[in-house]
PDB file of C-alpha atoms in Angstrom:
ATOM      1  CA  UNK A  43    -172.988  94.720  -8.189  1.00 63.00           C
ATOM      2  CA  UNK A  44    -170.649  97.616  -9.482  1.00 78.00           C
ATOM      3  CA  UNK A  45    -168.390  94.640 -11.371  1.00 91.00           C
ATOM      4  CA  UNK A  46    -164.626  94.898 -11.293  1.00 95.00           C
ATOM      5  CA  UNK A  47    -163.807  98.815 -10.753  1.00 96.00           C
ATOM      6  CA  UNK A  48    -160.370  99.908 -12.714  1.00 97.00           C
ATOM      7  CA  UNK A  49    -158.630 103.643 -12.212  1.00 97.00           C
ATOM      8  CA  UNK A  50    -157.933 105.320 -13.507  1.00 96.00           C
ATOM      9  CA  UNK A  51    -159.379 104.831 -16.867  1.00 95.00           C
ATOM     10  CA  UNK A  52    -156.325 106.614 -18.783  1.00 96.00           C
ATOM     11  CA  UNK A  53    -152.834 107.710 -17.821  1.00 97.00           C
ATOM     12  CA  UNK A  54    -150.609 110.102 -19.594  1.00 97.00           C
ATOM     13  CA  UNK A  55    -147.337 109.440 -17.966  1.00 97.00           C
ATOM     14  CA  UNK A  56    -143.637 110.445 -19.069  1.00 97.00           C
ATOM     15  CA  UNK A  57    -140.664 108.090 -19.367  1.00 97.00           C
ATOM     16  CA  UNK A  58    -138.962 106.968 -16.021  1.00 97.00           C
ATOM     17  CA  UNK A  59    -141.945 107.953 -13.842  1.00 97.00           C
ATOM     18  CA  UNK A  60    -144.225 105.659 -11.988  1.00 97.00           C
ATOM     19  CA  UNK A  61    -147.301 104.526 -12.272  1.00 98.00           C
ATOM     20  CA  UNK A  62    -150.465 102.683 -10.331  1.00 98.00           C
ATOM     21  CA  UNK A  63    -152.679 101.303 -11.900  1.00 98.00           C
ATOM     22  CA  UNK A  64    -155.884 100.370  -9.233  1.00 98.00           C
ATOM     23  CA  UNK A  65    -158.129  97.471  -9.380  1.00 98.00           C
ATOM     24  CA  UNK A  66    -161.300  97.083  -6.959  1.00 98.00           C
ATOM     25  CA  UNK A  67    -162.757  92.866  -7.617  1.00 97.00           C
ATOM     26  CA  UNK A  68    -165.958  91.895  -7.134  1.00 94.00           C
ATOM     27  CA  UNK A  69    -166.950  91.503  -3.685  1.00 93.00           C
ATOM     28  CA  UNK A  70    -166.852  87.664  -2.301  1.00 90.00           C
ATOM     29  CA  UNK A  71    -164.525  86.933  -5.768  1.00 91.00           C
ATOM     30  CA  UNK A  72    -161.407  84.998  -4.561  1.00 90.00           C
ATOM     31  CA  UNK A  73    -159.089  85.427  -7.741  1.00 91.00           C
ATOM     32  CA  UNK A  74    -157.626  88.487  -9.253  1.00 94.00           C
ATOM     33  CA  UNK A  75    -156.232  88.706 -12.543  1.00 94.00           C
ATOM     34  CA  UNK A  76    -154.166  91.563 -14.392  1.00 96.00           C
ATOM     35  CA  UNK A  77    -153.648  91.514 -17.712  1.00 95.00           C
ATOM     36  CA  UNK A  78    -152.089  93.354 -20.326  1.00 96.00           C
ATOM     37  CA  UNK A  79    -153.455  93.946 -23.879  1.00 94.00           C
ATOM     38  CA  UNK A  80    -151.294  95.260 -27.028  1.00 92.00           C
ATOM     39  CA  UNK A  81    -151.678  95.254 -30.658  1.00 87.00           C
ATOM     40  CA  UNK A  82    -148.167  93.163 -31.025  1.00 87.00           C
ATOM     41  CA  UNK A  83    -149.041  90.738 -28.442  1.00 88.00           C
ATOM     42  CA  UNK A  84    -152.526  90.916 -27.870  1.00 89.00           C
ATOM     43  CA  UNK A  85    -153.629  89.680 -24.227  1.00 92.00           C
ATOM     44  CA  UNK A  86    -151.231  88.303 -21.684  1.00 92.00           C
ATOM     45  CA  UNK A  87    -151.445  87.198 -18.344  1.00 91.00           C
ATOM     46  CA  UNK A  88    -149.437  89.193 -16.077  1.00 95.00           C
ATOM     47  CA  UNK A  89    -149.675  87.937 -12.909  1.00 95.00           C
ATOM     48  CA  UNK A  90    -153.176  86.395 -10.644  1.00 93.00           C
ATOM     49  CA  UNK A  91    -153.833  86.157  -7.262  1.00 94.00           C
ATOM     50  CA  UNK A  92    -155.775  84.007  -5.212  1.00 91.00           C
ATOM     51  CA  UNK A  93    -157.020  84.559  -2.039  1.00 92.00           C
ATOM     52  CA  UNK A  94    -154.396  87.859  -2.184  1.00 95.00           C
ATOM     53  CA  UNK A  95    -151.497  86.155  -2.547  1.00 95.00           C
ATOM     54  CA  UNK A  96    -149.825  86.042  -5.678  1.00 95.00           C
ATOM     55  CA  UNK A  97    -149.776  82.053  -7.456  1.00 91.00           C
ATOM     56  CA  UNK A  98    -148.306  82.745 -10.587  1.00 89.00           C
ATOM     57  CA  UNK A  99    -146.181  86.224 -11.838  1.00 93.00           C
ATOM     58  CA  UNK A 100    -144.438  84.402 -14.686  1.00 90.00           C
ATOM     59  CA  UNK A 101    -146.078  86.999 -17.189  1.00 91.00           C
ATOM     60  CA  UNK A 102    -144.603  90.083 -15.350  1.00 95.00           C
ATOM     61  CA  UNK A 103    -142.046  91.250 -18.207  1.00 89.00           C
ATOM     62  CA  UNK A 104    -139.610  91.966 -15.692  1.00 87.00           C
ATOM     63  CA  UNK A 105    -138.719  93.843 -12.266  1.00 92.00           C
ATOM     64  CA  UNK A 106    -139.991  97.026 -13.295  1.00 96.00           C
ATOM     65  CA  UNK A 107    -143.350  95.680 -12.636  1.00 97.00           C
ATOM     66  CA  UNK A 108    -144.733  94.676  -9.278  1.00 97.00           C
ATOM     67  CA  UNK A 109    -148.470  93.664  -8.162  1.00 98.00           C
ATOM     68  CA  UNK A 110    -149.671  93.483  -4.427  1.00 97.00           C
ATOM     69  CA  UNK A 111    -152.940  92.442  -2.945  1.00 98.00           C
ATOM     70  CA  UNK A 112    -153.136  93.855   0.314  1.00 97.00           C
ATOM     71  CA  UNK A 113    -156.678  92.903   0.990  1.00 96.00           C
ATOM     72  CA  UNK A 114    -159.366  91.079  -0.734  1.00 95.00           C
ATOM     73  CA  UNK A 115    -160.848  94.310  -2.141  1.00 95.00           C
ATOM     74  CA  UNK A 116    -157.857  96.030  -3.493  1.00 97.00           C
ATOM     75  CA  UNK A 117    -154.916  95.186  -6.003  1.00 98.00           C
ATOM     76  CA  UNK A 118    -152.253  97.616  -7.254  1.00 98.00           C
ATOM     77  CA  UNK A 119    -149.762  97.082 -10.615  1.00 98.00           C
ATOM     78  CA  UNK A 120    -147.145  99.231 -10.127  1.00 98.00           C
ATOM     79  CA  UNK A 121    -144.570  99.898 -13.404  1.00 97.00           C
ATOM     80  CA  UNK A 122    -141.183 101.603 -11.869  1.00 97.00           C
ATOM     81  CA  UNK A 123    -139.735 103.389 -14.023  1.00 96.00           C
ATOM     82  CA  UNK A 124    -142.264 103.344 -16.859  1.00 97.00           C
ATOM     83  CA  UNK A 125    -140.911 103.056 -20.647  1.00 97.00           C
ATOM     84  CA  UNK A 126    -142.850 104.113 -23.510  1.00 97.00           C
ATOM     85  CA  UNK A 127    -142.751  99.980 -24.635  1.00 95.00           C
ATOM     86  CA  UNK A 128    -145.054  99.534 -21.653  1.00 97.00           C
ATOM     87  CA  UNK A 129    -147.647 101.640 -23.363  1.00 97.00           C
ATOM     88  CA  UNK A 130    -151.031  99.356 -23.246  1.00 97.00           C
ATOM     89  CA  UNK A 131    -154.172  98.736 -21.941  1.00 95.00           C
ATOM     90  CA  UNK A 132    -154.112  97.116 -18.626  1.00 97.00           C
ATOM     91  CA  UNK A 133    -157.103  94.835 -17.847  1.00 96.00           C
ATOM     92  CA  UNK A 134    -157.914  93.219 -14.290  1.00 96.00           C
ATOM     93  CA  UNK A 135    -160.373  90.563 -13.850  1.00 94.00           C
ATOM     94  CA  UNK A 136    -161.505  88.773 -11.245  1.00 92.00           C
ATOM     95  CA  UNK A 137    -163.002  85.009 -10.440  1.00 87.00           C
ATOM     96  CA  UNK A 138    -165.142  82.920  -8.101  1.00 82.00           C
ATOM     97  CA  UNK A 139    -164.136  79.627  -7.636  1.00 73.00           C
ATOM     98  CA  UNK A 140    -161.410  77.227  -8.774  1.00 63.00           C
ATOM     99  CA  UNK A 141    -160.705  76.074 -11.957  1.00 56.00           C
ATOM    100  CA  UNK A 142    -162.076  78.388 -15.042  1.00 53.00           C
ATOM    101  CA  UNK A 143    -165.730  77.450 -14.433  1.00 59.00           C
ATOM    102  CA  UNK A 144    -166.096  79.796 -12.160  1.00 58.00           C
ATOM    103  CA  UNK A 145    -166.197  82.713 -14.762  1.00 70.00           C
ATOM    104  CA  UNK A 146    -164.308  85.975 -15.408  1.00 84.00           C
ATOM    105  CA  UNK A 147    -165.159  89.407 -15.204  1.00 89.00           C
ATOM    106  CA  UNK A 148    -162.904  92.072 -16.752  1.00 92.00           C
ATOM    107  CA  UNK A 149    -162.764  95.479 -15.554  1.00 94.00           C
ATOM    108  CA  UNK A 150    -163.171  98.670 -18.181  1.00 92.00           C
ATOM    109  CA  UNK A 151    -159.473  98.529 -18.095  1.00 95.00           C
ATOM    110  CA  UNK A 152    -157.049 101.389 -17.497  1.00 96.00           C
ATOM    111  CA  UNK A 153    -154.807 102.959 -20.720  1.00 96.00           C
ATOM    112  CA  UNK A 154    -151.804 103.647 -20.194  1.00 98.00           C
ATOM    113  CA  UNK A 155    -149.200 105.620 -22.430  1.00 97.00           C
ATOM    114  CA  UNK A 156    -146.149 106.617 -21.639  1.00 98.00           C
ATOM    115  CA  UNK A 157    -144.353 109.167 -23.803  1.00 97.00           C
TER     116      UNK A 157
ATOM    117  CA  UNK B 228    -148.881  74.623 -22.500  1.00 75.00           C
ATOM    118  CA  UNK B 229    -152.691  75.978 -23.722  1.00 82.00           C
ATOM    119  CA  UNK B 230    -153.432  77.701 -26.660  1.00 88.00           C
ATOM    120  CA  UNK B 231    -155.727  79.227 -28.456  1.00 92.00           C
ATOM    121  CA  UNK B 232    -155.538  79.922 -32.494  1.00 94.00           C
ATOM    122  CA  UNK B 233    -158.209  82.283 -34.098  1.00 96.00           C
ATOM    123  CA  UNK B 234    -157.217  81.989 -37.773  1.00 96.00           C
ATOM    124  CA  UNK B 235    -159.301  84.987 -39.223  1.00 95.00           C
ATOM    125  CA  UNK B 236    -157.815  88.264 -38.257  1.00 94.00           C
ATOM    126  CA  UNK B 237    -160.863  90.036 -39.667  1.00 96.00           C
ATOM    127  CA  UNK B 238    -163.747  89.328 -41.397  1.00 97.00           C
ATOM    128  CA  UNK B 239    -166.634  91.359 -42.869  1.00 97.00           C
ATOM    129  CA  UNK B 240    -170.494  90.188 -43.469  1.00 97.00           C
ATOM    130  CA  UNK B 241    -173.188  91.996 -44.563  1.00 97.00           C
ATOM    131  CA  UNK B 242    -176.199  92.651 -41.760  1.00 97.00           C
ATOM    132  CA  UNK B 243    -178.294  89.930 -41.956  1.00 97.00           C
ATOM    133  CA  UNK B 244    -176.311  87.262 -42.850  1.00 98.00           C
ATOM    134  CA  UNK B 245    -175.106  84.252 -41.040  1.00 97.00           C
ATOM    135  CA  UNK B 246    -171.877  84.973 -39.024  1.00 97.00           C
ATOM    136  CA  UNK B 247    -169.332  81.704 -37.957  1.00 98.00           C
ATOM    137  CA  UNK B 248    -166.063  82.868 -36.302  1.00 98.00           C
ATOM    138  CA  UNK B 249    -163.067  79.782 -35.868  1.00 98.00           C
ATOM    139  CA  UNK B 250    -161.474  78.905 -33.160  1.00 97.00           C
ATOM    140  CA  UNK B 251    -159.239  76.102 -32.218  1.00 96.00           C
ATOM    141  CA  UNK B 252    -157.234  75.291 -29.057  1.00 93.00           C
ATOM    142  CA  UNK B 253    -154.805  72.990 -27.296  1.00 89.00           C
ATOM    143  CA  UNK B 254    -155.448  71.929 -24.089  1.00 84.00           C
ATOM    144  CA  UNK B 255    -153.920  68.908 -22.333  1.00 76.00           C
ATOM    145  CA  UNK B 256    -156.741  67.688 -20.267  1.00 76.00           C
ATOM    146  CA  UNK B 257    -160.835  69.016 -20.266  1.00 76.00           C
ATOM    147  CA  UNK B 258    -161.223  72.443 -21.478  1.00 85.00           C
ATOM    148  CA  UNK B 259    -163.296  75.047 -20.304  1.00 88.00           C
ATOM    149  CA  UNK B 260    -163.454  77.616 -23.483  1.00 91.00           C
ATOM    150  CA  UNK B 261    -165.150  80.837 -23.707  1.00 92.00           C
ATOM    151  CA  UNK B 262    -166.057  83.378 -26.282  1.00 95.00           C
ATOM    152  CA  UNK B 263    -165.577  87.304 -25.115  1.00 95.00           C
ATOM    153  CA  UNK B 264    -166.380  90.355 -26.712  1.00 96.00           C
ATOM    154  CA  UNK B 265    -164.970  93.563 -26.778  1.00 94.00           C
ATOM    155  CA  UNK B 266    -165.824  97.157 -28.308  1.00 91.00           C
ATOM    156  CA  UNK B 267    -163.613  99.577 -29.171  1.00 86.00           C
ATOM    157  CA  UNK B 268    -162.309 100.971 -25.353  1.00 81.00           C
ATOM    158  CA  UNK B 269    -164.010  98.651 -23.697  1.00 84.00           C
ATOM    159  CA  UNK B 270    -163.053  95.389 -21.889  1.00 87.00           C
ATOM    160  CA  UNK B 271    -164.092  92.465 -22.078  1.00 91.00           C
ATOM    161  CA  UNK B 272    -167.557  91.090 -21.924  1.00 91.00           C
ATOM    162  CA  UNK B 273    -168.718  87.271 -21.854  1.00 91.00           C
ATOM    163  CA  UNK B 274    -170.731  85.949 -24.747  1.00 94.00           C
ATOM    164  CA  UNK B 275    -170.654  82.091 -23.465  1.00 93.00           C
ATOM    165  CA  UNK B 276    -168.849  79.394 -21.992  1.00 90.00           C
ATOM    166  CA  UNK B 277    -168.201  75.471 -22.196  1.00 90.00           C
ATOM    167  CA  UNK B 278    -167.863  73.146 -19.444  1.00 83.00           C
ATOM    168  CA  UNK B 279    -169.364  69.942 -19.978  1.00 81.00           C
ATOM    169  CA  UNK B 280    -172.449  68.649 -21.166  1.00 84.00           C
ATOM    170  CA  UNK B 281    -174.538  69.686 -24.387  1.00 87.00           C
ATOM    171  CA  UNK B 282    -172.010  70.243 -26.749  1.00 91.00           C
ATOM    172  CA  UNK B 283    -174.068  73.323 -28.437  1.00 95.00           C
ATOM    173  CA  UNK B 284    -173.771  76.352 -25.962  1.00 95.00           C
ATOM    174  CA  UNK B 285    -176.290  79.309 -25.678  1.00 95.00           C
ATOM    175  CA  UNK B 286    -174.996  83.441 -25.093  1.00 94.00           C
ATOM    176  CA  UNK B 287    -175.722  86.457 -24.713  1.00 94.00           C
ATOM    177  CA  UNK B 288    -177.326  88.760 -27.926  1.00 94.00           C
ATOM    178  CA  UNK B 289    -178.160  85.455 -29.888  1.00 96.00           C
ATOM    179  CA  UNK B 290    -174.548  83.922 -30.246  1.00 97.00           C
ATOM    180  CA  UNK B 291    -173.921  80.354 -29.678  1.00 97.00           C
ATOM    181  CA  UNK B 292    -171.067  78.272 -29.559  1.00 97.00           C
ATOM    182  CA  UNK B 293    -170.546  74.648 -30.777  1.00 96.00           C
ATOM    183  CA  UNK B 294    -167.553  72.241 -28.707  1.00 94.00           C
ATOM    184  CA  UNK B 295    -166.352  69.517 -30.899  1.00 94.00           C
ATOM    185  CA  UNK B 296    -163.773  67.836 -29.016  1.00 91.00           C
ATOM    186  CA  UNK B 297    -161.900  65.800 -32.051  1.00 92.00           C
ATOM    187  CA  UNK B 298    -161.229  69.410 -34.099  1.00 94.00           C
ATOM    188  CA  UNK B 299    -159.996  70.853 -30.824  1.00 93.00           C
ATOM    189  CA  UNK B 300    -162.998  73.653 -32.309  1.00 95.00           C
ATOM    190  CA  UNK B 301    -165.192  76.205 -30.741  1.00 96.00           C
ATOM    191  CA  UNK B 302    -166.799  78.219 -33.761  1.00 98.00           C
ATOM    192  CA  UNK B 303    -169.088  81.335 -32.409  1.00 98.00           C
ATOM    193  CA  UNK B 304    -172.027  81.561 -34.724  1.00 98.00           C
ATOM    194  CA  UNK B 305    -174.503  83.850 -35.149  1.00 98.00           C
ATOM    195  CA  UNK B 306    -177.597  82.967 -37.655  1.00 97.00           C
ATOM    196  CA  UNK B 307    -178.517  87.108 -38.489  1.00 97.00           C
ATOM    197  CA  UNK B 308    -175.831  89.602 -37.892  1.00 97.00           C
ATOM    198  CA  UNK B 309    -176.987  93.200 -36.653  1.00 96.00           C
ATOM    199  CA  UNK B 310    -174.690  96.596 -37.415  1.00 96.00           C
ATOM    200  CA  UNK B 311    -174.447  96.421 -32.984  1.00 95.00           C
ATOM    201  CA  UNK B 312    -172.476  93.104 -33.451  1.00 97.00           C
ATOM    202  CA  UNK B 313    -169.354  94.864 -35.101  1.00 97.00           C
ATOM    203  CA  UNK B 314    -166.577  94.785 -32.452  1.00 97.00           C
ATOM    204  CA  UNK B 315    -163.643  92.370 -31.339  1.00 96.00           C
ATOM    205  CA  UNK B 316    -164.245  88.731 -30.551  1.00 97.00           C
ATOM    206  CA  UNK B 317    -161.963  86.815 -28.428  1.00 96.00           C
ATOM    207  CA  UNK B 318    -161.635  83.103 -27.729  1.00 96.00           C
ATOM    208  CA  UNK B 319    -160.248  81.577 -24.731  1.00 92.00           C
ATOM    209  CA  UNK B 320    -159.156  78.301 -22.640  1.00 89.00           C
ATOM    210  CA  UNK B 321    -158.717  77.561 -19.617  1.00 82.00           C
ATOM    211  CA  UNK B 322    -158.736  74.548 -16.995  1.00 66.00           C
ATOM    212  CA  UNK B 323    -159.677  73.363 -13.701  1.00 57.00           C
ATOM    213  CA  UNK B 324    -155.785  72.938 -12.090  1.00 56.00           C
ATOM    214  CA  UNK B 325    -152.264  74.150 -12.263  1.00 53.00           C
ATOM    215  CA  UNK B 326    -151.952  76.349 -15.099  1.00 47.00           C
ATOM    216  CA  UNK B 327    -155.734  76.002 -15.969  1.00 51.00           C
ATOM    217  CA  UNK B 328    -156.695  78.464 -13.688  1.00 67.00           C
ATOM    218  CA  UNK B 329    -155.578  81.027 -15.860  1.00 76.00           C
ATOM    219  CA  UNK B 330    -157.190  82.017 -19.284  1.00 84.00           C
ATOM    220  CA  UNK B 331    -155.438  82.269 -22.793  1.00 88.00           C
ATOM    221  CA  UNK B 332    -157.006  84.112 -25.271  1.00 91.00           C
ATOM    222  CA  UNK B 333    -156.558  84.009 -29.192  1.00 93.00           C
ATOM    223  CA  UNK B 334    -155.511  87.046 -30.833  1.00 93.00           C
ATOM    224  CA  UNK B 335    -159.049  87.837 -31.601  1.00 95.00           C
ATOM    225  CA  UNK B 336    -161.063  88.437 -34.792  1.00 97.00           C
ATOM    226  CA  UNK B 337    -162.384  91.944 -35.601  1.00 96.00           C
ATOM    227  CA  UNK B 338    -165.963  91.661 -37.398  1.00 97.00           C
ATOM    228  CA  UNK B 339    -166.925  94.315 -39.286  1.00 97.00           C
ATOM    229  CA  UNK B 340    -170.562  94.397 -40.356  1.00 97.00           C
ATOM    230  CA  UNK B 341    -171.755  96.489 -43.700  1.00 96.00           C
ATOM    231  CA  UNK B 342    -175.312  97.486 -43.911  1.00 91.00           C
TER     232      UNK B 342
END
């Protein structure tokens, strides 16, 4: 099993721009998880899906940021327009099961700065 | 609302010695905690995890974890530390409904190992 794929793995972006970030879970894994990591704030829950559709977005910092699931093997975080306070690394994860028993994997995790 | 508090922002031992890192968490109902990893632009790796059952839970690279339910605890220990072990360690909750499906980590607690 390749794990949970992330791309890119850094991205150099300028103010206002947008950005993708790309997440590929592990195959037969029916939750998806993006999350956000920063020194300030450490690691936060953006938004998870289950069974691609989104359950819980209350940790998307606001409408610049928007997540789709179009399929079971594909999830996108999209930041429009990108500020240089979104600067982070952006972790997805994904999960068998219900309940947190079923275990997490975490991508490599994509970098993002925006200058 | 679930927490996690990992009072030691760093700490340093000397390779070879006995390693114990703190954790303590709020959870309204069963907890399922786990102990993650992470090396410098990395993501996140599992160490162990609690469900139920023995209280005293076996990782990955030697760690173990002990649950005691009235200190809300989940110490990572470690009886003989190598120089590989330096890196980030993470502690988490998470449940089996509602909110529970998603994890909340600590802030972490960067060990740095001196030979």
């Amino acid at each position: 099993d390749a794990g949970v794929i992330q791309s890119p793995r850094h991205e150099v972006t300028e103010m206002g721009q947008e950005v993708t970030l790309r997440c590929k879970p592990i195959s037969g894994h029916d939750y998806l998880f993006w999350y956000r990591q920063t020194m300030m704030r450490g690691l936060e829950l953006l938004i998870y899906f289950n069974n691609n559709v989104p359950i819980d977005d209350s940790g998307m910092p606001e409408d610049r940021f928007s997540a789709k699931m179009p399929n079971a093997s594909f999830s996108t975080l999209k930041i429009q327009p990108s500020e240089p306070r979104d600067s982070a690394v952006y972790f997805c994860a994904s999960r068998l099961g219900t309940g947190a028993s079923g275990g997490y994997t975490f991508g490599s995790g994509t970098r993002l700065t925006v200058v | 609302a679930q927490s996690v508090t990992q009072p030691d922002i760093h700490i340093t031992v000397s390779e070879g010695a006995s390693l114990e890192l703190r954790c303590n968490y709020s959870y309204g109902a069963t907890p399922y905690l786990f102990w993650y990893v992470q090396s410098p632009g990395q993501g996140l790796q599992l160490l162990l995890k609690y469900f139920s059952g023995d209280t005293l839970v076996q990782g990955i690279k030697g760690f173990e974890a002990e649950f005691k339910r009235s200190q809300s605890s989940f110490n990572l220990r470690k009886p003989s530390v190598h120089w590989s072990d330096a890196a980030e360690y993470f502690c988490a909750v998470g449940g089996i409904t509602g909110g529970g499906n998603k994890l909340t980590f600590g802030t972490g607690t960067q060990l740095k190992v001196e030979l």
